[in-house]
Amino acid sequence: QGSGEDFTALIGTAAEALAAETQRTLERFATQLQQRRTQLLAGLSSHLEGQQERLLVLAARARPPSSGTDNGGVGADLEAALHEAKQLCNHVEAVTLGQSGCTGDGLACGTRCRAKWMDGKYYDATVHQSNADGTVVVNWLRPRPAGAGDVSPTSPLITVWEHGGDDTLHRTVMKADIHIDDQDKGDQSELQAALQLFKSRVAEDRLCADCGATGADFASVSFGVYLCRACAEAHESLGIRVSLVRQLNDGWGWVQRELRYMARGGNGAFQASLDRYPSVQSLPRAERYSSRFAEYYRRHLDALCTGATPPQPLSPDVAAQSSTRGEFLSAAEAAALAQEVSRRFETTVQQWACAQGRPFPSWRAWDAAAHGPRSHAGSRAQRIAC
């Protein structure tokens, strides 16, 4: 019997050692992925800058098909170069987003959405027409009588008319200002998950983490905190590499990856960590969120969400020092930045094409050919096509 107990104890010890080693391996891989994200995005930005110059040179040499000449195949070279750049963007976005390929725009006539009105807030609407210049014409919805087939209670109807606006105005909006919920993800869509998280916030998370004002209808995903509109605008001015800002918007436009940061974070957790560094608290906002403490906290929250090795706590002597901008990107920041880099490149090239009246191929068409029709719920940077 004694030998049996010894054997059982030995097996238990071996299992614990194996579990610990497995956890260390996972943490090591997650930490390496953090470093690779930054390197990958730096390489993408540099490559697209060179590609943009190359494409514009090709575009200047190419003649529209209506001219009856192909200019020695320059038009074909231009389309091939655009296709190559798009494939690269697809691959980088797939890595940072944790999914394959990019999504189409899904903006068919009659599609329910939330769109940004002239006051900067989002209201319920339906798509009337998706234009080739990157804009969408919408019909703003009006309140319906109870029982008249309104939206689900989990997604309350927010209308321009109820908020004192003239819903016959500002019907043309940018595609980037359109959010569509993905209803094909099972019992709980991302919209419903976000709405549930935001509705269940503790009292502390309903106040602005920076100034304490009520109406914290925005969030910094980077720090997992909730912000008022004025403080959110200040965070946005710092850039995605410092603070990734999202409007709560009743959950519209949020993805699970970002919700994880808010669920693991919260105003209380951030403040408790900040309280340990009085020298950082006294800094102006821009310096506080660009400090080594801010980078430490972003790394800490990202580690909680991705399984990477948590960073060691900072010494109070160095917490208030400036961090190296761009040295670290969280998974959520990297995904947003990849989409932004891709969108800027495409927008620059396609808008030039529109101005010149050149029929550049639509990236969206390539996406559809490669992946078929897709909902764009997880894609915040909508594609612009001429």
XYZ file of N, CA and C in Angstrom, residues 156-256:
303
model
N -31.793 48.587 -27.825
C -32.798 49.652 -27.835
C -32.650 50.551 -29.052
N -33.786 51.042 -29.540
C -33.799 51.910 -30.706
C -33.383 53.321 -30.303
N -32.348 53.846 -30.955
C -31.861 55.207 -30.707
C -32.077 56.009 -31.980
N -32.893 57.064 -31.916
C -33.246 57.780 -33.136
C -32.824 59.241 -33.077
N -32.521 59.785 -34.261
C -32.192 61.206 -34.383
C -33.386 62.045 -33.958
N -34.570 61.651 -34.387
C -35.793 62.409 -34.131
C -36.051 62.566 -32.638
N -35.881 61.493 -31.867
C -36.115 61.551 -30.423
C -35.116 62.456 -29.708
N -33.946 62.642 -30.297
C -32.920 63.469 -29.675
C -32.903 64.885 -30.240
N -34.023 65.290 -30.840
C -34.178 66.679 -31.262
C -33.554 67.036 -32.589
N -33.121 66.042 -33.360
C -32.494 66.318 -34.645
C -33.469 66.223 -35.804
N -33.101 66.824 -36.909
C -33.889 66.741 -38.137
C -33.378 65.559 -38.947
N -34.131 64.459 -38.938
C -33.650 63.235 -39.578
C -33.792 63.239 -41.094
N -34.155 64.383 -41.670
C -34.119 64.507 -43.130
C -32.768 65.033 -43.587
N -31.912 65.411 -42.631
C -30.599 65.963 -42.961
C -29.504 64.928 -42.742
N -28.332 65.216 -43.283
C -27.112 64.420 -43.067
C -27.367 62.931 -43.311
N -27.929 62.631 -44.464
C -28.228 61.230 -44.786
C -27.062 60.536 -45.475
N -26.032 61.281 -45.863
C -24.858 60.688 -46.502
C -23.713 60.675 -45.500
N -23.219 59.471 -45.167
C -22.166 59.322 -44.165
C -21.042 58.460 -44.747
N -19.880 58.503 -44.122
C -18.760 57.679 -44.559
C -18.975 56.227 -44.124
N -18.448 55.297 -44.914
C -18.582 53.882 -44.568
C -17.926 53.553 -43.230
N -16.851 54.281 -42.898
C -16.180 54.043 -41.622
C -17.069 54.404 -40.443
N -18.151 55.191 -40.687
C -19.057 55.607 -39.616
C -20.322 54.763 -39.592
N -20.256 53.573 -40.180
C -21.384 52.640 -40.197
C -21.009 51.402 -39.387
N -21.880 50.991 -38.475
C -21.673 49.754 -37.714
C -22.860 48.826 -37.956
N -22.541 47.567 -38.253
C -23.580 46.550 -38.446
C -23.299 45.402 -37.505
N -24.313 44.969 -36.772
C -24.130 43.845 -35.858
C -24.135 42.542 -36.632
N -23.264 41.608 -36.211
C -23.210 40.277 -36.828
C -24.185 39.368 -36.091
N -25.284 39.024 -36.741
C -26.300 38.195 -36.099
C -26.105 36.712 -36.379
N -24.971 36.348 -37.003
C -24.763 34.961 -37.391
C -23.715 34.261 -36.542
N -23.537 34.724 -35.295
C -22.486 34.165 -34.461
C -23.033 33.276 -33.356
N -24.259 32.807 -33.491
C -24.789 31.916 -32.479
C -25.779 32.637 -31.593
N -25.931 32.143 -30.351
C -26.942 32.658 -29.448
C -26.640 34.079 -28.992
N -25.377 34.418 -28.864
C -25.034 35.742 -28.368
C -24.097 36.439 -29.340
N -24.581 37.492 -29.987
C -23.740 38.244 -30.903
C -22.805 39.136 -30.106
N -21.828 39.718 -30.809
C -20.907 40.629 -30.145
C -21.641 41.855 -29.622
N -22.667 42.316 -30.352
C -23.447 43.451 -29.889
C -24.098 43.137 -28.553
N -24.715 41.970 -28.453
C -25.393 41.596 -27.212
C -24.413 41.421 -26.066
N -23.240 40.834 -26.364
C -22.231 40.655 -25.323
C -21.735 42.002 -24.819
N -21.511 42.950 -25.747
C -21.047 44.280 -25.360
C -22.102 45.011 -24.549
N -23.342 44.941 -25.016
C -24.423 45.626 -24.313
C -24.591 45.081 -22.903
N -24.483 43.781 -22.758
C -24.591 43.165 -21.435
C -23.460 43.625 -20.518
N -22.229 43.685 -21.068
C -21.089 44.125 -20.271
C -21.263 45.572 -19.824
N -21.677 46.440 -20.726
C -21.786 47.863 -20.401
C -22.942 48.132 -19.442
N -24.024 47.387 -19.600
C -25.169 47.583 -18.699
C -24.878 47.101 -17.280
N -24.003 46.116 -17.141
C -23.712 45.545 -15.825
C -22.525 46.228 -15.142
N -22.087 47.362 -15.663
C -20.960 48.070 -15.052
C -21.257 48.465 -13.611
N -20.220 48.406 -12.764
C -20.351 48.895 -11.396
C -20.410 50.415 -11.441
N -20.826 51.026 -10.335
C -21.012 52.477 -10.290
C -19.735 53.225 -10.668
N -18.582 52.709 -10.234
C -17.310 53.373 -10.502
C -17.018 53.451 -12.000
N -17.453 52.448 -12.755
C -17.204 52.416 -14.191
C -18.194 53.253 -14.980
N -19.156 53.838 -14.297
C -20.099 54.742 -14.971
C -19.648 56.193 -14.899
N -18.496 56.401 -14.229
C -17.883 57.714 -14.149
C -16.615 57.731 -14.987
N -16.203 58.920 -15.402
C -14.981 59.047 -16.203
C -13.761 58.745 -15.340
N -12.884 57.892 -15.827
C -11.690 57.518 -15.076
C -10.725 58.679 -14.915
N -10.797 59.661 -15.805
C -9.861 60.788 -15.753
C -10.364 61.953 -14.916
N -11.625 62.341 -15.126
C -12.134 63.549 -14.456
C -13.277 63.280 -13.490
N -13.825 62.060 -13.473
C -14.899 61.718 -12.550
C -16.271 62.163 -12.983
N -16.400 62.711 -14.200
C -17.693 63.177 -14.678
C -18.625 61.999 -14.956
N -19.919 62.257 -14.875
C -20.904 61.235 -15.231
C -20.997 61.141 -16.752
N -21.718 60.136 -17.222
C -21.877 59.987 -18.672
C -20.636 59.463 -19.348
N -20.015 58.435 -18.745
C -18.816 57.828 -19.337
C -19.245 56.907 -20.474
N -19.485 57.482 -21.627
C -20.012 56.743 -22.775
C -18.934 56.364 -23.781
N -17.668 56.487 -23.386
C -16.540 56.110 -24.217
C -15.604 55.237 -23.385
N -14.653 54.617 -24.053
C -13.711 53.754 -23.335
C -12.345 53.803 -23.992
N -11.314 53.653 -23.183
C -9.973 53.398 -23.697
C -9.731 51.905 -23.546
N -9.740 51.193 -24.671
C -9.516 49.752 -24.646
C -8.111 49.449 -24.136
N -7.170 50.318 -24.459
C -5.774 50.112 -24.059
C -5.621 49.979 -22.556
N -6.403 50.766 -21.805
C -6.296 50.769 -20.352
C -7.500 50.137 -19.669
N -8.508 49.747 -20.459
C -9.685 49.111 -19.887
C -10.497 50.040 -19.010
N -10.509 51.347 -19.331
C -11.215 52.324 -18.502
C -12.296 53.020 -19.311
N -13.244 53.634 -18.589
C -14.356 54.347 -19.206
C -14.127 55.851 -19.091
N -14.527 56.592 -20.138
C -14.217 58.010 -20.237
C -15.437 58.817 -20.664
N -15.442 60.098 -20.280
C -16.454 61.014 -20.796
C -16.030 61.450 -22.200
N -16.893 62.175 -22.876
C -16.611 62.559 -24.254
C -15.365 63.441 -24.359
N -15.242 64.437 -23.465
C -14.109 65.361 -23.544
C -12.791 64.631 -23.316
N -12.747 63.750 -22.335
C -11.515 63.017 -22.047
C -11.214 62.000 -23.146
N -12.261 61.442 -23.744
C -12.054 60.502 -24.848
C -11.402 61.211 -26.031
N -11.831 62.435 -26.308
C -11.221 63.194 -27.406
C -9.754 63.480 -27.111
N -9.445 63.747 -25.827
C -8.042 63.969 -25.455
C -7.220 62.698 -25.650
N -7.800 61.544 -25.324
C -7.105 60.270 -25.529
C -6.904 60.003 -27.015
N -7.937 60.279 -27.812
C -7.826 60.045 -29.255
C -6.695 60.862 -29.871
N -6.472 62.066 -29.346
C -5.413 62.918 -29.886
C -4.033 62.324 -29.634
N -3.925 61.387 -28.682
C -2.645 60.746 -28.389
C -2.308 59.661 -29.407
N -3.316 59.158 -30.128
C -3.090 58.140 -31.153
C -3.328 56.727 -30.652
N -3.569 55.815 -31.588
C -3.874 54.420 -31.264
C -2.728 53.754 -30.518
N -1.489 54.160 -30.809
C -0.334 53.528 -30.174
C -0.244 53.858 -28.685
N -1.005 54.864 -28.242
C -1.000 55.241 -26.828
C -2.312 54.858 -26.166
N -3.435 55.157 -26.832
C -4.742 54.847 -26.246
C -5.754 54.592 -27.358
N -6.275 53.382 -27.415
C -7.280 52.994 -28.404
C -8.661 53.308 -27.837
N -9.356 54.275 -28.438
C -10.621 54.778 -27.909
C -11.793 54.253 -28.726
N -12.836 53.838 -28.023
C -14.076 53.410 -28.669
C -15.268 54.056 -27.962
N -16.302 54.392 -28.727
C -17.565 54.835 -28.144
C -18.374 53.606 -27.751
N -19.011 53.634 -26.580
C -19.782 52.460 -26.140
C -20.899 52.157 -27.126
N -21.687 53.170 -27.496
C -22.623 53.040 -28.613
C -23.547 51.836 -28.469
N -23.955 51.553 -27.226
C -24.842 50.404 -26.967
C -24.292 49.100 -27.525
N -22.970 49.003 -27.624
C -22.341 47.761 -28.068
C -22.114 47.653 -29.557
N -22.625 48.588 -30.354
C -22.473 48.509 -31.803
C -21.014 48.754 -32.176
N -20.475 47.883 -33.035
C -19.122 48.049 -33.533
C -18.049 47.422 -32.659
N -18.408 46.860 -31.508
C -17.425 46.226 -30.627
C -17.198 44.773 -31.030
N -15.997 44.263 -30.758
C -15.663 42.871 -31.028
C -15.179 42.227 -29.733
N -15.233 40.901 -29.683
C -14.896 40.171 -28.461
C -13.490 40.488 -27.981
